Short mmCIF file of C-alpha atoms and ligand atoms in Angstrom, two decimals:
data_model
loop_
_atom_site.label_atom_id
_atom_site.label_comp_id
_atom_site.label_asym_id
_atom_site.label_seq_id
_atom_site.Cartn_x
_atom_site.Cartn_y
_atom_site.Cartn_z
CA UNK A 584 -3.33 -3.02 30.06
CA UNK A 585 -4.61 0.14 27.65
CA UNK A 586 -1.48 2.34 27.95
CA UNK A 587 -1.46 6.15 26.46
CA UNK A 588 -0.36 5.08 23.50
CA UNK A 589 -3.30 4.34 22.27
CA UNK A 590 -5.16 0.26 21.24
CA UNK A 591 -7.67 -0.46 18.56
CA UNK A 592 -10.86 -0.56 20.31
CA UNK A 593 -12.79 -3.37 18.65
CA UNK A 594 -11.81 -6.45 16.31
CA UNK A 595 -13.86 -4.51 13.40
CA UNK A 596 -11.58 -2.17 14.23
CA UNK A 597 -8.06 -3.64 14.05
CA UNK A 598 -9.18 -5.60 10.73
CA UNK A 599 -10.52 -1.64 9.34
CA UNK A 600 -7.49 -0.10 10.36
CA UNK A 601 -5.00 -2.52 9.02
CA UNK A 602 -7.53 -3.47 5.93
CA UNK A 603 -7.65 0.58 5.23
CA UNK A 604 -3.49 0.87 5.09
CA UNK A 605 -3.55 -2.67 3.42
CA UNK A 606 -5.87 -1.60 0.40
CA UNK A 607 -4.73 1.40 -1.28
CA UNK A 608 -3.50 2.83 -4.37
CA UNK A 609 -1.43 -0.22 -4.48
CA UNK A 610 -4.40 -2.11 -5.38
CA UNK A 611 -6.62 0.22 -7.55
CA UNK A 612 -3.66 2.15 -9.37
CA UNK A 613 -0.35 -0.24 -9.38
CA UNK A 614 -1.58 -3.71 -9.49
CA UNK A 615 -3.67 -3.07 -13.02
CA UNK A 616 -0.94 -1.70 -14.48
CA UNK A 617 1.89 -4.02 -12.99
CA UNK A 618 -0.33 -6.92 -13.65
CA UNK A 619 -0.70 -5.63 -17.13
CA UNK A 620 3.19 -5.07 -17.92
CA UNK A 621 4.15 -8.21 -16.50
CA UNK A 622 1.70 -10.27 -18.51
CA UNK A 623 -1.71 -10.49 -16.72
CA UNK A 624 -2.53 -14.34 -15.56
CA UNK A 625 0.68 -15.60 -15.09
CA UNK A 626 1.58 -12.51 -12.68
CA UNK A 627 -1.26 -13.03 -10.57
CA UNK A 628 -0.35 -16.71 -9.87
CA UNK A 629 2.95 -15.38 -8.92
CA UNK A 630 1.34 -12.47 -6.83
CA UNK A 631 -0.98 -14.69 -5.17
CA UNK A 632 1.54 -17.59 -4.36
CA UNK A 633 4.07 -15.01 -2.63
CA UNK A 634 1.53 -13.16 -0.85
CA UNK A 635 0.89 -16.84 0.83
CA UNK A 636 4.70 -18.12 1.39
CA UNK A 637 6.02 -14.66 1.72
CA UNK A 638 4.15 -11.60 2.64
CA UNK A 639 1.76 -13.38 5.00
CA UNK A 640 4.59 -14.66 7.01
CA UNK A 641 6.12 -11.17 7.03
CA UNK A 642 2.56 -9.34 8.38
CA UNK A 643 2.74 -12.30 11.32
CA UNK A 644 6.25 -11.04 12.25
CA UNK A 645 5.40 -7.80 12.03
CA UNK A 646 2.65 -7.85 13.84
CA UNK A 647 4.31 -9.66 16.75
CA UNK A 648 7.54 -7.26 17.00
CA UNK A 649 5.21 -4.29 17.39
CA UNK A 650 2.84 -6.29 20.00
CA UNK A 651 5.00 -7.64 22.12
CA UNK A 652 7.25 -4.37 22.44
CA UNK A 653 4.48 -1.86 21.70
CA UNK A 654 6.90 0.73 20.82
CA UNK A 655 7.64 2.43 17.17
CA UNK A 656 9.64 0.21 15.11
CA UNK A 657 12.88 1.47 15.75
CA UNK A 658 12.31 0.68 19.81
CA UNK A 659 10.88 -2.28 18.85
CA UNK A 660 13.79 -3.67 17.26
CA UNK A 661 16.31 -2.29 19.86
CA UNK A 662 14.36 -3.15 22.67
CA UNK A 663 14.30 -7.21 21.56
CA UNK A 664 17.50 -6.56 20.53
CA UNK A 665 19.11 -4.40 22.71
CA UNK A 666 22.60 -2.40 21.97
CA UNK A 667 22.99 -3.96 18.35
CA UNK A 668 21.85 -2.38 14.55
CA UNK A 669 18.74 -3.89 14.20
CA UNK A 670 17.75 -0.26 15.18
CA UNK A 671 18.61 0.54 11.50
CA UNK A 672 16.18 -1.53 10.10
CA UNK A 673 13.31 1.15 11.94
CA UNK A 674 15.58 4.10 10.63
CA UNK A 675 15.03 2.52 6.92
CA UNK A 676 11.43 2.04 7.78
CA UNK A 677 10.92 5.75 7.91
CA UNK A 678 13.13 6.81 5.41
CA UNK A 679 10.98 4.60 3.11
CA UNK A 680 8.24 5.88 4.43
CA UNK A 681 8.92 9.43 2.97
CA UNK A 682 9.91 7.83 -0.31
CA UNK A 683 6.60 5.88 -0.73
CA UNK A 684 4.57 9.44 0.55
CA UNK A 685 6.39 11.07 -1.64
CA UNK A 686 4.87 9.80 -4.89
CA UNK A 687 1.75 8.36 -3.06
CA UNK A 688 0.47 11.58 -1.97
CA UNK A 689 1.06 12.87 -5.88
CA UNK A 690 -0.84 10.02 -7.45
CA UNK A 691 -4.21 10.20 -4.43
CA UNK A 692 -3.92 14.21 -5.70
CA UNK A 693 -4.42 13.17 -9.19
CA UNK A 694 -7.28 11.17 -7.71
CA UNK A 695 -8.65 14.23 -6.13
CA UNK A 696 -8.41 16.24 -9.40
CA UNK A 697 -10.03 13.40 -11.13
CA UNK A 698 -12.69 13.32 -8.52
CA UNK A 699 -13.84 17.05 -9.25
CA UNK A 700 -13.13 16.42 -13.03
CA UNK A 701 -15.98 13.46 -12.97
CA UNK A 702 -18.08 15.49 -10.77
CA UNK A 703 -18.49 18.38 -13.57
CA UNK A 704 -19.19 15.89 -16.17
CA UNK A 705 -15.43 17.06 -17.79
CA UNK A 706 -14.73 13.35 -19.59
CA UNK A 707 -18.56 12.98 -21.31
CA UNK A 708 -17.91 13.53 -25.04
CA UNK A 709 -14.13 14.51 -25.43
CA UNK A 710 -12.06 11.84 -27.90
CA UNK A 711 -8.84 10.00 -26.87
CA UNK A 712 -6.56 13.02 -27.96
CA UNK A 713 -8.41 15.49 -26.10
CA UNK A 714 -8.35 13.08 -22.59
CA UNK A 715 -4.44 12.68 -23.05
CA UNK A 716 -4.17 15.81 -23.88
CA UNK A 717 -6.16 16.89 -20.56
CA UNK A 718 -4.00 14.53 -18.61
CA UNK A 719 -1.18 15.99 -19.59
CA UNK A 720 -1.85 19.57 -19.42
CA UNK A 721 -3.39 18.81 -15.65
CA UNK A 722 0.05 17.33 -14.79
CA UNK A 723 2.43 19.87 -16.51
CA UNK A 724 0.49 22.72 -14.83
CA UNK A 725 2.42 22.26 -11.91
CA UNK A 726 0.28 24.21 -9.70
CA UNK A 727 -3.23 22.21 -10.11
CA UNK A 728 -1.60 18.72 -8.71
CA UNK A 729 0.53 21.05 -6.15
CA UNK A 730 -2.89 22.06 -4.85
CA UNK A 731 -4.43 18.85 -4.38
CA UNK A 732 -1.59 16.92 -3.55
CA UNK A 733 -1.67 19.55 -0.75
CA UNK A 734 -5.46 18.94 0.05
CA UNK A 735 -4.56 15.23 0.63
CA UNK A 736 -1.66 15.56 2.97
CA UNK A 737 -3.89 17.91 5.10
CA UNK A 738 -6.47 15.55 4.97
CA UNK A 739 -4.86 12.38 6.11
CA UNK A 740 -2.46 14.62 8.90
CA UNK A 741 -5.91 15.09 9.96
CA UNK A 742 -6.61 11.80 10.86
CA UNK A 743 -3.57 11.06 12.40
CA UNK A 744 -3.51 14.46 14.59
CA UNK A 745 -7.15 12.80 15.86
CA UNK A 746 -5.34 9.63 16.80
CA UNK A 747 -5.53 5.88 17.05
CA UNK A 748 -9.05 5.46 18.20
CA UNK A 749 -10.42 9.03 17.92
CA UNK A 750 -9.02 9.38 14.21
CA UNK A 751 -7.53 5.91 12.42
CA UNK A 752 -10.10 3.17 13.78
CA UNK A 753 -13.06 5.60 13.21
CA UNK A 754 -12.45 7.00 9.69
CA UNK A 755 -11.60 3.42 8.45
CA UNK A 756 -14.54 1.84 9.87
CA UNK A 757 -16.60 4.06 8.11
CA UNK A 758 -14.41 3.98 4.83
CA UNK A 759 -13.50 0.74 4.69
CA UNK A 760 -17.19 -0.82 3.92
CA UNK A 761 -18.32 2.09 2.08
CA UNK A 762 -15.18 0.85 0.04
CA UNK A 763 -15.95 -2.12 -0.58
CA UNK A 764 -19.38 -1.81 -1.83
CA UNK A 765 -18.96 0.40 -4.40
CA UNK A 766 -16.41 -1.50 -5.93
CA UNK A 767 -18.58 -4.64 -5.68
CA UNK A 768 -21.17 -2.10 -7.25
CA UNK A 769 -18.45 -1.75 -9.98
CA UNK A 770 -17.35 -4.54 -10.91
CA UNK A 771 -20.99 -6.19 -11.45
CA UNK A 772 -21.56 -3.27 -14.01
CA UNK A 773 -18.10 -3.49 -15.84
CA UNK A 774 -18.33 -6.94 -16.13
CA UNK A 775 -21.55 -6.61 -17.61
CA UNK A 776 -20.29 -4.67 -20.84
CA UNK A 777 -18.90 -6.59 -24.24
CA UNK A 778 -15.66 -7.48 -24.36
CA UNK A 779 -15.80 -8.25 -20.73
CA UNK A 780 -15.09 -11.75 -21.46
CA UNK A 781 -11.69 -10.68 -23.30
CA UNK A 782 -10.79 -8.64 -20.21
CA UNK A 783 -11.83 -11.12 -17.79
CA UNK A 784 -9.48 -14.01 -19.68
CA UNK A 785 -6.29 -11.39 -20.20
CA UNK A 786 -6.30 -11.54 -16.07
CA UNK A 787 -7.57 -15.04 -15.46
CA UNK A 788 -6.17 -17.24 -18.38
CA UNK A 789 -2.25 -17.85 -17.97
CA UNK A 790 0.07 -17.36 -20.73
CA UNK A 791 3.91 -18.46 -19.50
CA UNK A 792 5.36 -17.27 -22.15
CA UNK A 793 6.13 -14.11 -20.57
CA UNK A 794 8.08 -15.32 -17.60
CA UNK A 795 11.37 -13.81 -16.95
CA UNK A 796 12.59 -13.59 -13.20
CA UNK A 797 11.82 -9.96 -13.05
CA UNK A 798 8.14 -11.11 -13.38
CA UNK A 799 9.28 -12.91 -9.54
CA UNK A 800 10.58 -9.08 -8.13
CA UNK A 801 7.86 -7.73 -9.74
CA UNK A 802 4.98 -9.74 -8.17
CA UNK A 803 7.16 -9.64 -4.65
CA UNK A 804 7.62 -6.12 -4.82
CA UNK A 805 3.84 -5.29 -6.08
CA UNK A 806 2.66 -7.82 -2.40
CA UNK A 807 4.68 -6.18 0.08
CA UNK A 808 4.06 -2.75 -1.31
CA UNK A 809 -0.14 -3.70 -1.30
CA UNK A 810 0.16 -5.85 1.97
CA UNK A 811 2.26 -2.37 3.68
CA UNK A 812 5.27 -4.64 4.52
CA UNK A 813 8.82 -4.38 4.97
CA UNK A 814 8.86 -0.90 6.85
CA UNK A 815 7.27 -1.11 10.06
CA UNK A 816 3.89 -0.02 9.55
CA UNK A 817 2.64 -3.01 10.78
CA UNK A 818 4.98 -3.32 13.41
CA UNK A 819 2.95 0.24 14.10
CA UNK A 820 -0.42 -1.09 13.88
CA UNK A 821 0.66 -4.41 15.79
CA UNK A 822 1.56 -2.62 18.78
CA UNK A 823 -2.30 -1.43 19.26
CA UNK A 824 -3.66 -4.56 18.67
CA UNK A 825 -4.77 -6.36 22.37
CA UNK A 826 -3.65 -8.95 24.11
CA UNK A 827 -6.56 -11.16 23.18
CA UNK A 828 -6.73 -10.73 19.64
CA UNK A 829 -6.14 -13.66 17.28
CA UNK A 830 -3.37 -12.29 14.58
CA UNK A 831 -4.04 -15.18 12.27
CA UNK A 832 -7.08 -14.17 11.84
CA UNK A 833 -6.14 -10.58 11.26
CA UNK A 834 -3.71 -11.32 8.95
CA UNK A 835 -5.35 -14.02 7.03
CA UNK A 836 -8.65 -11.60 6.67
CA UNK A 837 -6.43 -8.78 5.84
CA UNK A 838 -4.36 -10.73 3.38
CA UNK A 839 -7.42 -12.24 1.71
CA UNK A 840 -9.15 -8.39 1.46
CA UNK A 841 -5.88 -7.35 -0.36
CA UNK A 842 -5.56 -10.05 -3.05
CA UNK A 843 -9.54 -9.74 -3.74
CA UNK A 844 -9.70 -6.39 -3.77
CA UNK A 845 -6.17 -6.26 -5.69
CA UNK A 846 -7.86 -8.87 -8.29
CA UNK A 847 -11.50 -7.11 -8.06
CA UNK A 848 -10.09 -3.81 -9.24
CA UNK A 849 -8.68 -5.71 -11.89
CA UNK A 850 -12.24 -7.15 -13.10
CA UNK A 851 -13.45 -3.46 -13.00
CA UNK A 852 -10.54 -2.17 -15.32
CA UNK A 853 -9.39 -4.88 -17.67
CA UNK A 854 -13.21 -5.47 -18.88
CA UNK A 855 -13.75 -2.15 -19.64
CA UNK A 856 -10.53 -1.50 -20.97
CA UNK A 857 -10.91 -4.04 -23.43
CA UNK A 858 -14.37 -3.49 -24.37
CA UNK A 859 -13.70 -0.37 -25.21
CA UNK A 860 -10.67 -0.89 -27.44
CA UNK A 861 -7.53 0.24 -25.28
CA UNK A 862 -4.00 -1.33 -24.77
CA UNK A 863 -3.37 -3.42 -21.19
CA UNK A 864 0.27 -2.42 -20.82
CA UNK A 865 -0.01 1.83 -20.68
CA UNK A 866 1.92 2.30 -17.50
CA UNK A 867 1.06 4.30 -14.56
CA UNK A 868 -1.29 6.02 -16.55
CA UNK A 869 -3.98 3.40 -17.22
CA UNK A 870 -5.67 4.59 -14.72
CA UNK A 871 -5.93 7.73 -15.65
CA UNK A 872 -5.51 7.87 -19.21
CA UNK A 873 -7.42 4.79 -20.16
CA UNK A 874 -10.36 4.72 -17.79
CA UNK A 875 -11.52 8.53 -18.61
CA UNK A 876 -11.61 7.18 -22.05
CA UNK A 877 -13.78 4.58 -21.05
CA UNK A 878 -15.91 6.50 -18.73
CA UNK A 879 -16.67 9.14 -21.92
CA UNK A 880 -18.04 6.31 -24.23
CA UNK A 881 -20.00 4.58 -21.63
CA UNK A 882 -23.54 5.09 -20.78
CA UNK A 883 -23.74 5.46 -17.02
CA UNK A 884 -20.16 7.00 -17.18
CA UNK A 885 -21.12 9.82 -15.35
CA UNK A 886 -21.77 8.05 -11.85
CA UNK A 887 -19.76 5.10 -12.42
CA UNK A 888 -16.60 8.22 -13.08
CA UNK A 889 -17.39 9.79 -9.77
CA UNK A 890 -17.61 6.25 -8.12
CA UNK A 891 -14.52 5.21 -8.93
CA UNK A 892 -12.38 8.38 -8.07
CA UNK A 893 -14.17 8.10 -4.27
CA UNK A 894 -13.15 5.14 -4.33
CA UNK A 895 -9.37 5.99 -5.41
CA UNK A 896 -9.30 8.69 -2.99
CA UNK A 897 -10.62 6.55 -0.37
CA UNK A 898 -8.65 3.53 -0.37
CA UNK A 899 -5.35 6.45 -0.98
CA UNK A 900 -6.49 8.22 2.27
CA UNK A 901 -6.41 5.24 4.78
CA UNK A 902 -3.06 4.12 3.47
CA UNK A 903 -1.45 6.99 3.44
CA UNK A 904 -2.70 7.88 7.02
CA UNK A 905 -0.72 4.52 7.99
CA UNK A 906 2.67 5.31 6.15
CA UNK A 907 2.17 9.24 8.11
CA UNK A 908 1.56 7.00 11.03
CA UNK A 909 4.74 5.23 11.33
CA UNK A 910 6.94 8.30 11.34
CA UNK A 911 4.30 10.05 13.94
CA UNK A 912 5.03 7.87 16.75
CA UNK A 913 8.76 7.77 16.05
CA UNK A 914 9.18 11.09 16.64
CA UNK A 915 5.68 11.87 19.24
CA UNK A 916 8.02 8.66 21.32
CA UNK A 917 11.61 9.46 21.06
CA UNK A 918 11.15 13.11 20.77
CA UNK A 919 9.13 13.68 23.07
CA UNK A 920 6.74 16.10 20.87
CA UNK A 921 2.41 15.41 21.41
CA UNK A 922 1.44 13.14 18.73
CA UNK A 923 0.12 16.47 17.03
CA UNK A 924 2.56 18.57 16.38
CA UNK A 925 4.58 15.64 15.83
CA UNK A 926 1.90 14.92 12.65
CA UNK A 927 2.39 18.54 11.19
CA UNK A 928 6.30 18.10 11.07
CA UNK A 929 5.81 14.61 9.31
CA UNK A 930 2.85 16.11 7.04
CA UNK A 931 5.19 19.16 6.38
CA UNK A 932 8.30 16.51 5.05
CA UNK A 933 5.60 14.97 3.18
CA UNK A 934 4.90 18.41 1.81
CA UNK A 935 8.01 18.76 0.62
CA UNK A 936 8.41 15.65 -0.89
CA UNK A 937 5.56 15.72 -3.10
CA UNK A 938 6.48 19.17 -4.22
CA UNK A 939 9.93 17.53 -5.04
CA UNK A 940 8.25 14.64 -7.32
CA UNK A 941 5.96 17.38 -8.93
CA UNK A 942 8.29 19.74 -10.04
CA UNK A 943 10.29 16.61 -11.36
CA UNK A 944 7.40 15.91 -13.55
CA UNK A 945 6.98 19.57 -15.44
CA UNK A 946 8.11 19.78 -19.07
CA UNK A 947 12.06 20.43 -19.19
CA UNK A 948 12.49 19.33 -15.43
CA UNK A 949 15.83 18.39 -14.49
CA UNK A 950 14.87 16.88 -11.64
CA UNK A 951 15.54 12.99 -13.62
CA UNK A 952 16.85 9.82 -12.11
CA UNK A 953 18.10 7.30 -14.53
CA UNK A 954 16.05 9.27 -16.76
CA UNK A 955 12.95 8.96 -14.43
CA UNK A 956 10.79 11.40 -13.11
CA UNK A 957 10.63 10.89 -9.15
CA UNK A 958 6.88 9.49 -9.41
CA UNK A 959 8.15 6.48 -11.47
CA UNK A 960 11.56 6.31 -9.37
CA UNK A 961 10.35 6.74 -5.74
CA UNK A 962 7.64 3.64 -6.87
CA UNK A 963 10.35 1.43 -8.20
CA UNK A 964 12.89 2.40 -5.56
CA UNK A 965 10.66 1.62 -3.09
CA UNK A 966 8.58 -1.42 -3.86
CA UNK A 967 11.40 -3.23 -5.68
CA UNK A 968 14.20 -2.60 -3.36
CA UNK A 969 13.62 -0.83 -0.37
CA UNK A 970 10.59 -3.01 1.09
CA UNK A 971 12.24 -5.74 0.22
CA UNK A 972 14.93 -5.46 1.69
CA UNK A 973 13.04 -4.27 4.88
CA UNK A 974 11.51 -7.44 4.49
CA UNK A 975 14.16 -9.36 4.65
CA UNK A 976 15.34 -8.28 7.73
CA UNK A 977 12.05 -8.13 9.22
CA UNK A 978 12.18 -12.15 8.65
CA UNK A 979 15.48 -12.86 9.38
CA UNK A 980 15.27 -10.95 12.61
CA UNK A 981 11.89 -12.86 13.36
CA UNK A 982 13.47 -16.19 12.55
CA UNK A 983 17.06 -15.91 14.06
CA UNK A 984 17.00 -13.21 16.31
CA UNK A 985 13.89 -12.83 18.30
CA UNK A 986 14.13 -15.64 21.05
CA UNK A 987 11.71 -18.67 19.54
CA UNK A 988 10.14 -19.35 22.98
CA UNK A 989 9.05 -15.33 23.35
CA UNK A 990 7.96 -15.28 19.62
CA UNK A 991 6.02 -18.51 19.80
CA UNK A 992 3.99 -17.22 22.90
CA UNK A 993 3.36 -13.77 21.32
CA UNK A 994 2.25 -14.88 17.74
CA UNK A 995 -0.31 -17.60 19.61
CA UNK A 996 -1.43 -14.90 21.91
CA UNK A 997 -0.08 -17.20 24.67
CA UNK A 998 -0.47 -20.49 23.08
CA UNK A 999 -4.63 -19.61 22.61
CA UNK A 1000 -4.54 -19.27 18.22
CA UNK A 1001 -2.87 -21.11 15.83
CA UNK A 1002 -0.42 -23.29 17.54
CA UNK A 1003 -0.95 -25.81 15.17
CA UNK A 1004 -0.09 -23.96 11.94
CA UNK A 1005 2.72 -22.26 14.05
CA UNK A 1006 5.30 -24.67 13.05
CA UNK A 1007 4.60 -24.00 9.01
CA UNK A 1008 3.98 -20.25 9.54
CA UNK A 1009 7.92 -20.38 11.28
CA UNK A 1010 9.82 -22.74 9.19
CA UNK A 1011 8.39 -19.94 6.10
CA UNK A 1012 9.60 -17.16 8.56
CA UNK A 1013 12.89 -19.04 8.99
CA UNK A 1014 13.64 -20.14 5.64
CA UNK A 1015 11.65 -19.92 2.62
CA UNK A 1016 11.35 -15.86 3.01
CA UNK A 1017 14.45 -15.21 3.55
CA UNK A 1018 15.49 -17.31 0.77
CA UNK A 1019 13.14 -15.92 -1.88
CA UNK A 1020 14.04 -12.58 -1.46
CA UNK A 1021 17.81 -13.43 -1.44
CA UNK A 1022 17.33 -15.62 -4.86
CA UNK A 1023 15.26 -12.56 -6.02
CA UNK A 1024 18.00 -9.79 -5.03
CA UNK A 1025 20.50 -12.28 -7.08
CA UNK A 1026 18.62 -12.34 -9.74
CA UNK A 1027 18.23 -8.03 -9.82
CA UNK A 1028 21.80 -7.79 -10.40
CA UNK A 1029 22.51 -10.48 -12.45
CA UNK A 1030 24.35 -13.01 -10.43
CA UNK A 1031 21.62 -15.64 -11.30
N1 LIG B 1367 -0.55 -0.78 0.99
C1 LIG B 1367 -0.87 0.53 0.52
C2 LIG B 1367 -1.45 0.39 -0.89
O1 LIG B 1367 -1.68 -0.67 -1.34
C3 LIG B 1367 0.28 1.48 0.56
C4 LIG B 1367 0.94 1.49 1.89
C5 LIG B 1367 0.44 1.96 3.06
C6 LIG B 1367 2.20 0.95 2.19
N2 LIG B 1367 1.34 1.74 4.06
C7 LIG B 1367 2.42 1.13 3.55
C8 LIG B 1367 3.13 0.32 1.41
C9 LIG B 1367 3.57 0.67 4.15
C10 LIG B 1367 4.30 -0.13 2.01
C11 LIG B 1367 4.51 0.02 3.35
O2 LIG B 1367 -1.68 1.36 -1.53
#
């Protein structure tokens, strides 16, 4: 049955959709510079191992919540769970989902202003002082990342407003693959600069020595931030995929796309970065300090600058369109508003958001949180704590709430996919999730 609500039309298209919210900023902008703070190799191990044993797991019970319910995640959890709290865990869903826009929409206008910067040639020729300098002056204007932090949220309540079909499945199947070839495109060039090798063994050669546990929150926090878990937008997305559709195969694709594309972006940066000179561990800015730098000494770094600022916007646009998404349907179901006004109001909270984290970030602002701006807070706050903790009651909902017989039939698409890695896939739902993010919550404030 295709109800109003809307269904991904095609297979292309679920794995598009989901692939576009999957790959994002998360993968181009945070995981460089987590990877590079928490020590490069080692972190990726970490990353990738957890993405497997945790954050897969997570997408599979998120997917089947929203599928088998096919209702916005707070009706999803009260309607296989009626008259009890799980409810809240959909309320914190969309409350995160402001947090995360809230800095997200700040750091894809950066990529827009970046985007017209490389366009006009702006980074050929300038030194290092005058591109921090530039950086700086762009972001303590005030007005200039107002702008295009405005541009943005237009543009993705655009694709929302067009809906699920109409809007979401057809921009990401045309952005998706134009995605990934230029960065393919990318990487091939980076890699072939000196000092590639140097960059290519600070990401791929493992150095232990700078393990702590925070290294584990870290690499959890950076997954279910790039994998868009722990607050119901794939609970979102699940409830258009079919019937018919095999979610292992969604998820494994999906998950796969993320990690390579996470780890791709990082072959494109760290090469360069190194080749030309500059330190791993600068922060959110690497992307934006560091690579202009790189683009001005480099031959071709005219249309390699522009290419990689599509490709930030890009990859920021489909995500951001699935966190806008989430909080569209709550209120287009349970307030009974057409899915396009119900976009403006959510687009207009996002407004005001981003204004919040922007002013936070002029010169003087008081606007501080533990002596943060709201950029670096929301990003913490959010990947650190609030997904995971999303995420944990995501699984222990899945694994001891959510009757095994109904969840076993739903996952396997009625016992058709994957009923032989089933078992495995819920023992990780039942226990070792639950349990990693527990030991990792212990270990945040100290009791281990
Ligand atoms: N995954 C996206 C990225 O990597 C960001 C994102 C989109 C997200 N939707 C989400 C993160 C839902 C957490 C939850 O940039």
């Amino acid at each position: 049955m295709v109800s109003k609500r809307g269904t991904f039309a095609s297979r292309f298209g679920v794995v598009a959709a989901v692939g576009g919210s999957v790959v994002g900023l998360g993968n181009i902008w945070r995981f460089p510079y987590v990877a590079g703070e928490n020590g490069g190799a080692v972190f990726i191990i970490i990353y990738i191992c957890i993405s497997l044993l945790v954050s897969v797991p997570i997408m599979l019970s998120e997917f089947s919540i929203g599928r088998s319910t096919k209702r916005n995640s707070m009706r999803a959890f009260n309607k296989l769970a009626p008259g009890t709290k799980w409810k809240f865990v959909g309320y914190l869903g969309i409350l995160t989902a402001f947090v995360i826009l809230a800095f997200y929409c700040v750091i894809a206008g950066w990529a827009l202003e970046f985007l017209r910067e490389a366009l006009f040639n702006n980074f050929a020729g300038k030194t290092a002082e005058q591109i921090t300098e530039n950086f700086n002056m762009f972001v303590s204007s005030g007005w200039k990342p107002a702008i295009w932090t405005t541009v943005f949220i237009i543009a993705s309540v655009a694709v929302v407003y067009a809906g699920v079909e109409k809007g979401i499945e057809r921009y990401n199947k045309i952005f998706m693959p134009l995605f990934v070839v230029l960065l393919v495109g990318l990487m091939l060039y980076t890699l072939s600069l000196d000092g590639a090798k140097e960059g290519a063994s600070f990401l791929l050669k493992p150095d232990f020595s700078k393990l702590t546990g925070r290294t584990f929150l870290n690499a959890l926090g950076q997954s279910f931030f790039s994998m868009s878990l722990g607050m119901g937008a794939m609970i979102t997305y699940g409830s258009y995929i079919k019937k018919e559709e095999n979610m292992f195969r969604v998820a494994g694709m999906v998950a796969a796309t993320d990690v390579f594309v996470a780890v791709l972006s990082g072959l494109v940066i760290f090469p360069a970065v190194f080749s030309f000179g500059i330190s791993p561990t600068s922060g959110p800015e690497l992307v934006f300090i560091t690579l202009p730098n790189v683009f001005a000494q480099m031959g071709a770094g005219y249309i390699v600058s522009v290419i990689f600022f599509m490709l930030l916007f890009l990859a920021a646009i489909t995500s951001s369109v699935s966190l806008i998404e989430v909080v569209t349907v709550y209120i287009y179901e349970e307030m009974r508003l057409s899915r396009r006004r119900a976009a403006c109001y959510v687009g207009l909270g996002t407004f005001i958001m981003g204004m919040l984290s922007i002013i936070s970030q002029l010169p003087g602002s008081s606007i501080k949180i533990g002596g943060q701006n709201l950029v670096s807070f929301f990003d913490h706050l959010s990947s650190n704590i609030m997904l995971p903790i999303g995420g944990l009651f995501i699984v222990i909902f899945t694994g001891w709430v959510f009757a095994p017989a109904k969840f076993k039939a739903e996952l396997t698409s009625n016992f058709k996919y994957g009923v032989k890695i089933y078992p495995i896939v819920y023992f990780l739902i039942k226990f070792v999730a639950p349990v990693v993010i527990t030991l990792l919550f212990l270990n945040l404030i100290g009791v281990i």
